[in-house]
Amino acid sequence: MTSVSTFNPPIRTLMGPGPSDVSPRVLEALSRPTIGHLDPRFVEMMEEVKGLLQSAFQTNNTMTMPVSAPGSAGMESCFANLVEPGDKVIVCQNGVFGGRMKENVIRCGGEAVMVEDAWGTVVDPAKVEDALKANPDAKILAFVHAETSTGAQSDAATLCKLAQDHDCMTIVDAVTSLGGTPVLVDEWGVDAIYSGTQKCLSCVPGLSPVSFSDKALDVIKNRESPVQSWFLDLNLVMGYWGSGAQRTYHHTAPVNSLYALHESLRILQEEGLENAWARHEKNHQALKAGLEAMGIGFIVKDGDRLPQLNAVTVPEGVDEAAVRKALLEDFNLEIGAGLGALAGKVWRIGLMGHASNQKNVMLCLSALEAVLGQMKAPISKGVALDAAMAVYA
Ligand SMILES: *Cc1c(COP(=O)(O)O)cnc(C)c1O
């Protein structure tokens, strides 16, 4: 092999569905010297990470910690630990990620009862209630709070309440919501929830914060069959992360990534959760005003939208991939393509975490207008920036 030079990534602005821009403070923390994953100083920091995650999730659950792998592993951790062969799980699907929940249930030997809603709409509580009534033996209700493939935000409080009324546990996907919109684990009474570090926490990809209620832990400790995944078996992971644990070796924790998570959670704590939610909302309103002035519409109806993930329709006759290519090459700006059923039809513009700011909103609007203008797309020009600025005024 010929000599390979060191890899210097270009400096991009990340406004897709994740990863989002990582703050320099987090990158600096990542580059600090590696120490042992059983070093007493490291263990002290782990305890702080757990506490910071409890406040991010708004929970007192003692079993709150980051799984050493991306959001998909957090998802798998919830299903692998709670679902035993033969268990019935009601799975809500209104986009890509509900489909992955179904896959998880089936691979755990469970039976998935599907509640389906159109892509771009929220999970319908009435359908969920019908499914709970029709399946009194269901053990778990699983749903995606923030469906990143469509930008729809479902009513987690109502769905969790329905599950409790029918004596059913809950698994909630909060990968895109945590840090961007309210996630209230104790108030909602969630039993198992997972998130990711690379969306609204603006940390490097590769970790998945999870939290389990005491009831869920009880179920996991008293399983009839061992958890099929050795790596994700919480009964084993608890020996390292659990409260009062002996910190026995299970796997080598991703030490530096955890420094980064620690710093990103400190940033969230400094800003305050309510302020972070309000910032995401404000920037969403400004982006929306600009896009709508240009003539670009949203696929999710007003009131059901995620401020951190804006799924918008591609104007008539426009090659959506060519637009993304031009944004990346000429403006170092990344936005996301449509997934699954929405491929080719929408763009997904993320305003997540550190990337949710006025500068990015204005950059995105002006770059989009410039690129679409060159392509002679049917948009209104010269109005988007004023419309966005009016929201900030
Ligand atoms: C991104 C995402 C995931 C998967 O997370 P990875 O870190 O990519 O594995 C799961 N669910 C939702 C809703 C997501 O947005």
PDB file of C-alpha atoms in Angstrom, residues 46-173:
ATOM      1  CA  MET A  46     -18.832   7.576  35.697  1.00  0.00           C
ATOM      2  CA  GLU A  47     -20.913   8.392  38.758  1.00  0.00           C
ATOM      3  CA  GLU A  48     -21.174  11.998  37.584  1.00  0.00           C
ATOM      4  CA  VAL A  49     -22.232  10.844  34.106  1.00  0.00           C
ATOM      5  CA  LYS A  50     -25.018   8.787  35.688  1.00  0.00           C
ATOM      6  CA  GLY A  51     -26.209  11.756  37.743  1.00  0.00           C
ATOM      7  CA  LEU A  52     -26.099  14.100  34.751  1.00  0.00           C
ATOM      8  CA  LEU A  53     -28.040  11.572  32.663  1.00  0.00           C
ATOM      9  CA  GLN A  54     -30.654  11.273  35.408  1.00  0.00           C
ATOM     10  CA  SER A  55     -31.277  15.003  35.179  1.00  0.00           C
ATOM     11  CA  ALA A  56     -31.309  14.958  31.371  1.00  0.00           C
ATOM     12  CA  PHE A  57     -33.920  12.165  31.481  1.00  0.00           C
ATOM     13  CA  GLN A  58     -35.700  13.787  34.476  1.00  0.00           C
ATOM     14  CA  THR A  59     -35.583  10.564  36.459  1.00  0.00           C
ATOM     15  CA  ASN A  60     -34.427   9.098  39.735  1.00  0.00           C
ATOM     16  CA  ASN A  61     -33.971   5.649  38.153  1.00  0.00           C
ATOM     17  CA  THR A  62     -30.755   4.214  39.594  1.00  0.00           C
ATOM     18  CA  MET A  63     -30.237   2.187  36.417  1.00  0.00           C
ATOM     19  CA  THR A  64     -29.457   5.161  34.178  1.00  0.00           C
ATOM     20  CA  MET A  65     -26.244   4.883  32.192  1.00  0.00           C
ATOM     21  CA  PRO A  66     -24.762   4.978  28.686  1.00  0.00           C
ATOM     22  CA  VAL A  67     -24.581   1.737  26.696  1.00  0.00           C
ATOM     23  CA  SER A  68     -21.171   1.498  24.976  1.00  0.00           C
ATOM     24  CA  ALA A  69     -22.530   1.602  21.430  1.00  0.00           C
ATOM     25  CA  PRO A  70     -24.819   3.816  19.325  1.00  0.00           C
ATOM     26  CA  GLY A  71     -28.561   4.410  19.695  1.00  0.00           C
ATOM     27  CA  SER A  72     -29.421   1.164  17.927  1.00  0.00           C
ATOM     28  CA  ALA A  73     -27.655  -0.714  20.733  1.00  0.00           C
ATOM     29  CA  GLY A  74     -29.719   1.185  23.307  1.00  0.00           C
ATOM     30  CA  MET A  75     -32.816   0.048  21.420  1.00  0.00           C
ATOM     31  CA  GLU A  76     -31.568  -3.522  21.346  1.00  0.00           C
ATOM     32  CA  SER A  77     -30.654  -3.340  25.028  1.00  0.00           C
ATOM     33  CA  CYS A  78     -34.242  -2.452  25.979  1.00  0.00           C
ATOM     34  CA  PHE A  79     -35.814  -5.196  23.864  1.00  0.00           C
ATOM     35  CA  ALA A  80     -33.234  -7.921  24.534  1.00  0.00           C
ATOM     36  CA  ASN A  81     -33.536  -7.478  28.284  1.00  0.00           C
ATOM     37  CA  LEU A  82     -37.309  -7.078  28.592  1.00  0.00           C
ATOM     38  CA  VAL A  83     -38.688  -9.363  25.892  1.00  0.00           C
ATOM     39  CA  GLU A  84     -38.626 -13.118  26.476  1.00  0.00           C
ATOM     40  CA  PRO A  85     -39.651 -15.748  23.924  1.00  0.00           C
ATOM     41  CA  GLY A  86     -43.443 -15.774  23.588  1.00  0.00           C
ATOM     42  CA  ASP A  87     -43.949 -12.265  25.024  1.00  0.00           C
ATOM     43  CA  LYS A  88     -46.456 -10.060  23.272  1.00  0.00           C
ATOM     44  CA  VAL A  89     -45.347  -6.507  22.497  1.00  0.00           C
ATOM     45  CA  ILE A  90     -47.555  -3.789  21.009  1.00  0.00           C
ATOM     46  CA  VAL A  91     -45.315  -1.848  18.600  1.00  0.00           C
ATOM     47  CA  CYS A  92     -46.356   1.511  17.167  1.00  0.00           C
ATOM     48  CA  GLN A  93     -44.987   2.325  13.737  1.00  0.00           C
ATOM     49  CA  ASN A  94     -45.229   5.723  12.033  1.00  0.00           C
ATOM     50  CA  GLY A  95     -41.838   5.775  10.340  1.00  0.00           C
ATOM     51  CA  VAL A  96     -38.558   3.899   9.982  1.00  0.00           C
ATOM     52  CA  PHE A  97     -37.674   3.353  13.609  1.00  0.00           C
ATOM     53  CA  GLY A  98     -40.916   1.651  14.688  1.00  0.00           C
ATOM     54  CA  GLY A  99     -40.075  -0.953  12.040  1.00  0.00           C
ATOM     55  CA  ARG A 100     -36.767  -1.600  13.746  1.00  0.00           C
ATOM     56  CA  MET A 101     -38.595  -2.088  17.048  1.00  0.00           C
ATOM     57  CA  LYS A 102     -40.687  -4.777  15.375  1.00  0.00           C
ATOM     58  CA  GLU A 103     -37.504  -6.492  14.117  1.00  0.00           C
ATOM     59  CA  ASN A 104     -36.124  -6.437  17.650  1.00  0.00           C
ATOM     60  CA  VAL A 105     -39.245  -8.034  19.129  1.00  0.00           C
ATOM     61  CA  ILE A 106     -39.247 -10.815  16.544  1.00  0.00           C
ATOM     62  CA  ARG A 107     -35.533 -11.519  16.989  1.00  0.00           C
ATOM     63  CA  CYS A 108     -36.081 -11.822  20.750  1.00  0.00           C
ATOM     64  CA  GLY A 109     -38.687 -14.511  20.040  1.00  0.00           C
ATOM     65  CA  GLY A 110     -41.581 -12.224  20.937  1.00  0.00           C
ATOM     66  CA  GLU A 111     -44.812 -11.510  19.097  1.00  0.00           C
ATOM     67  CA  ALA A 112     -45.175  -7.982  17.680  1.00  0.00           C
ATOM     68  CA  VAL A 113     -48.722  -6.614  17.497  1.00  0.00           C
ATOM     69  CA  MET A 114     -48.465  -3.647  15.134  1.00  0.00           C
ATOM     70  CA  VAL A 115     -50.292  -0.330  15.471  1.00  0.00           C
ATOM     71  CA  GLU A 116     -49.607   1.547  12.255  1.00  0.00           C
ATOM     72  CA  ASP A 117     -50.002   5.201  11.402  1.00  0.00           C
ATOM     73  CA  ALA A 118     -49.139   7.043   8.207  1.00  0.00           C
ATOM     74  CA  TRP A 119     -45.592   8.368   7.870  1.00  0.00           C
ATOM     75  CA  GLY A 120     -45.555  12.022   8.887  1.00  0.00           C
ATOM     76  CA  THR A 121     -48.377  11.620  11.412  1.00  0.00           C
ATOM     77  CA  VAL A 122     -48.109  10.912  15.137  1.00  0.00           C
ATOM     78  CA  VAL A 123     -48.993   7.647  16.876  1.00  0.00           C
ATOM     79  CA  ASP A 124     -52.781   7.647  17.337  1.00  0.00           C
ATOM     80  CA  PRO A 125     -53.636   7.060  21.027  1.00  0.00           C
ATOM     81  CA  ALA A 126     -57.112   5.749  20.107  1.00  0.00           C
ATOM     82  CA  LYS A 127     -55.588   2.952  18.022  1.00  0.00           C
ATOM     83  CA  VAL A 128     -53.165   2.162  20.828  1.00  0.00           C
ATOM     84  CA  GLU A 129     -56.025   1.958  23.312  1.00  0.00           C
ATOM     85  CA  ASP A 130     -57.898  -0.434  20.999  1.00  0.00           C
ATOM     86  CA  ALA A 131     -54.789  -2.615  20.699  1.00  0.00           C
ATOM     87  CA  LEU A 132     -54.310  -2.651  24.474  1.00  0.00           C
ATOM     88  CA  LYS A 133     -57.962  -3.668  24.956  1.00  0.00           C
ATOM     89  CA  ALA A 134     -57.749  -6.359  22.279  1.00  0.00           C
ATOM     90  CA  ASN A 135     -54.493  -7.716  23.755  1.00  0.00           C
ATOM     91  CA  PRO A 136     -54.852  -7.810  27.552  1.00  0.00           C
ATOM     92  CA  ASP A 137     -51.892 -10.213  27.681  1.00  0.00           C
ATOM     93  CA  ALA A 138     -49.489  -7.692  26.081  1.00  0.00           C
ATOM     94  CA  LYS A 139     -46.421  -7.194  28.271  1.00  0.00           C
ATOM     95  CA  ILE A 140     -44.976  -4.059  26.668  1.00  0.00           C
ATOM     96  CA  LEU A 141     -46.048  -1.042  24.613  1.00  0.00           C
ATOM     97  CA  ALA A 142     -43.183   0.279  22.447  1.00  0.00           C
ATOM     98  CA  PHE A 143     -43.177   3.543  20.537  1.00  0.00           C
ATOM     99  CA  VAL A 144     -40.871   6.180  19.079  1.00  0.00           C
ATOM    100  CA  HIS A 145     -41.251   9.555  20.785  1.00  0.00           C
ATOM    101  CA  ALA A 146     -39.423  11.559  18.106  1.00  0.00           C
ATOM    102  CA  GLU A 147     -39.616   9.853  14.696  1.00  0.00           C
ATOM    103  CA  THR A 148     -36.472  11.139  12.990  1.00  0.00           C
ATOM    104  CA  SER A 149     -37.486   9.731   9.616  1.00  0.00           C
ATOM    105  CA  THR A 150     -40.526  12.044   9.413  1.00  0.00           C
ATOM    106  CA  GLY A 151     -40.116  14.777  12.053  1.00  0.00           C
ATOM    107  CA  ALA A 152     -43.291  13.828  13.956  1.00  0.00           C
ATOM    108  CA  GLN A 153     -43.448  13.965  17.752  1.00  0.00           C
ATOM    109  CA  SER A 154     -45.895  11.598  19.440  1.00  0.00           C
ATOM    110  CA  ASP A 155     -47.641  12.283  22.738  1.00  0.00           C
ATOM    111  CA  ALA A 156     -45.492  10.198  25.073  1.00  0.00           C
ATOM    112  CA  ALA A 157     -47.355  11.208  28.248  1.00  0.00           C
ATOM    113  CA  THR A 158     -50.705   9.982  26.886  1.00  0.00           C
ATOM    114  CA  LEU A 159     -49.270   6.771  25.433  1.00  0.00           C
ATOM    115  CA  CYS A 160     -47.483   5.895  28.692  1.00  0.00           C
ATOM    116  CA  LYS A 161     -50.669   6.574  30.684  1.00  0.00           C
ATOM    117  CA  LEU A 162     -52.642   4.237  28.424  1.00  0.00           C
ATOM    118  CA  ALA A 163     -50.035   1.515  28.931  1.00  0.00           C
ATOM    119  CA  GLN A 164     -50.188   1.928  32.719  1.00  0.00           C
ATOM    120  CA  ASP A 165     -53.988   1.788  32.682  1.00  0.00           C
ATOM    121  CA  HIS A 166     -53.678  -1.606  30.985  1.00  0.00           C
ATOM    122  CA  ASP A 167     -50.902  -2.881  33.238  1.00  0.00           C
ATOM    123  CA  CYS A 168     -48.399  -2.839  30.399  1.00  0.00           C
ATOM    124  CA  MET A 169     -44.736  -1.763  30.541  1.00  0.00           C
ATOM    125  CA  THR A 170     -43.296   0.800  28.101  1.00  0.00           C
ATOM    126  CA  ILE A 171     -40.204   1.026  25.904  1.00  0.00           C
ATOM    127  CA  VAL A 172     -39.669   4.530  24.503  1.00  0.00           C
ATOM    128  CA  ASP A 173     -37.267   5.647  21.760  1.00  0.00           C
TER     129      ASP A 173
END
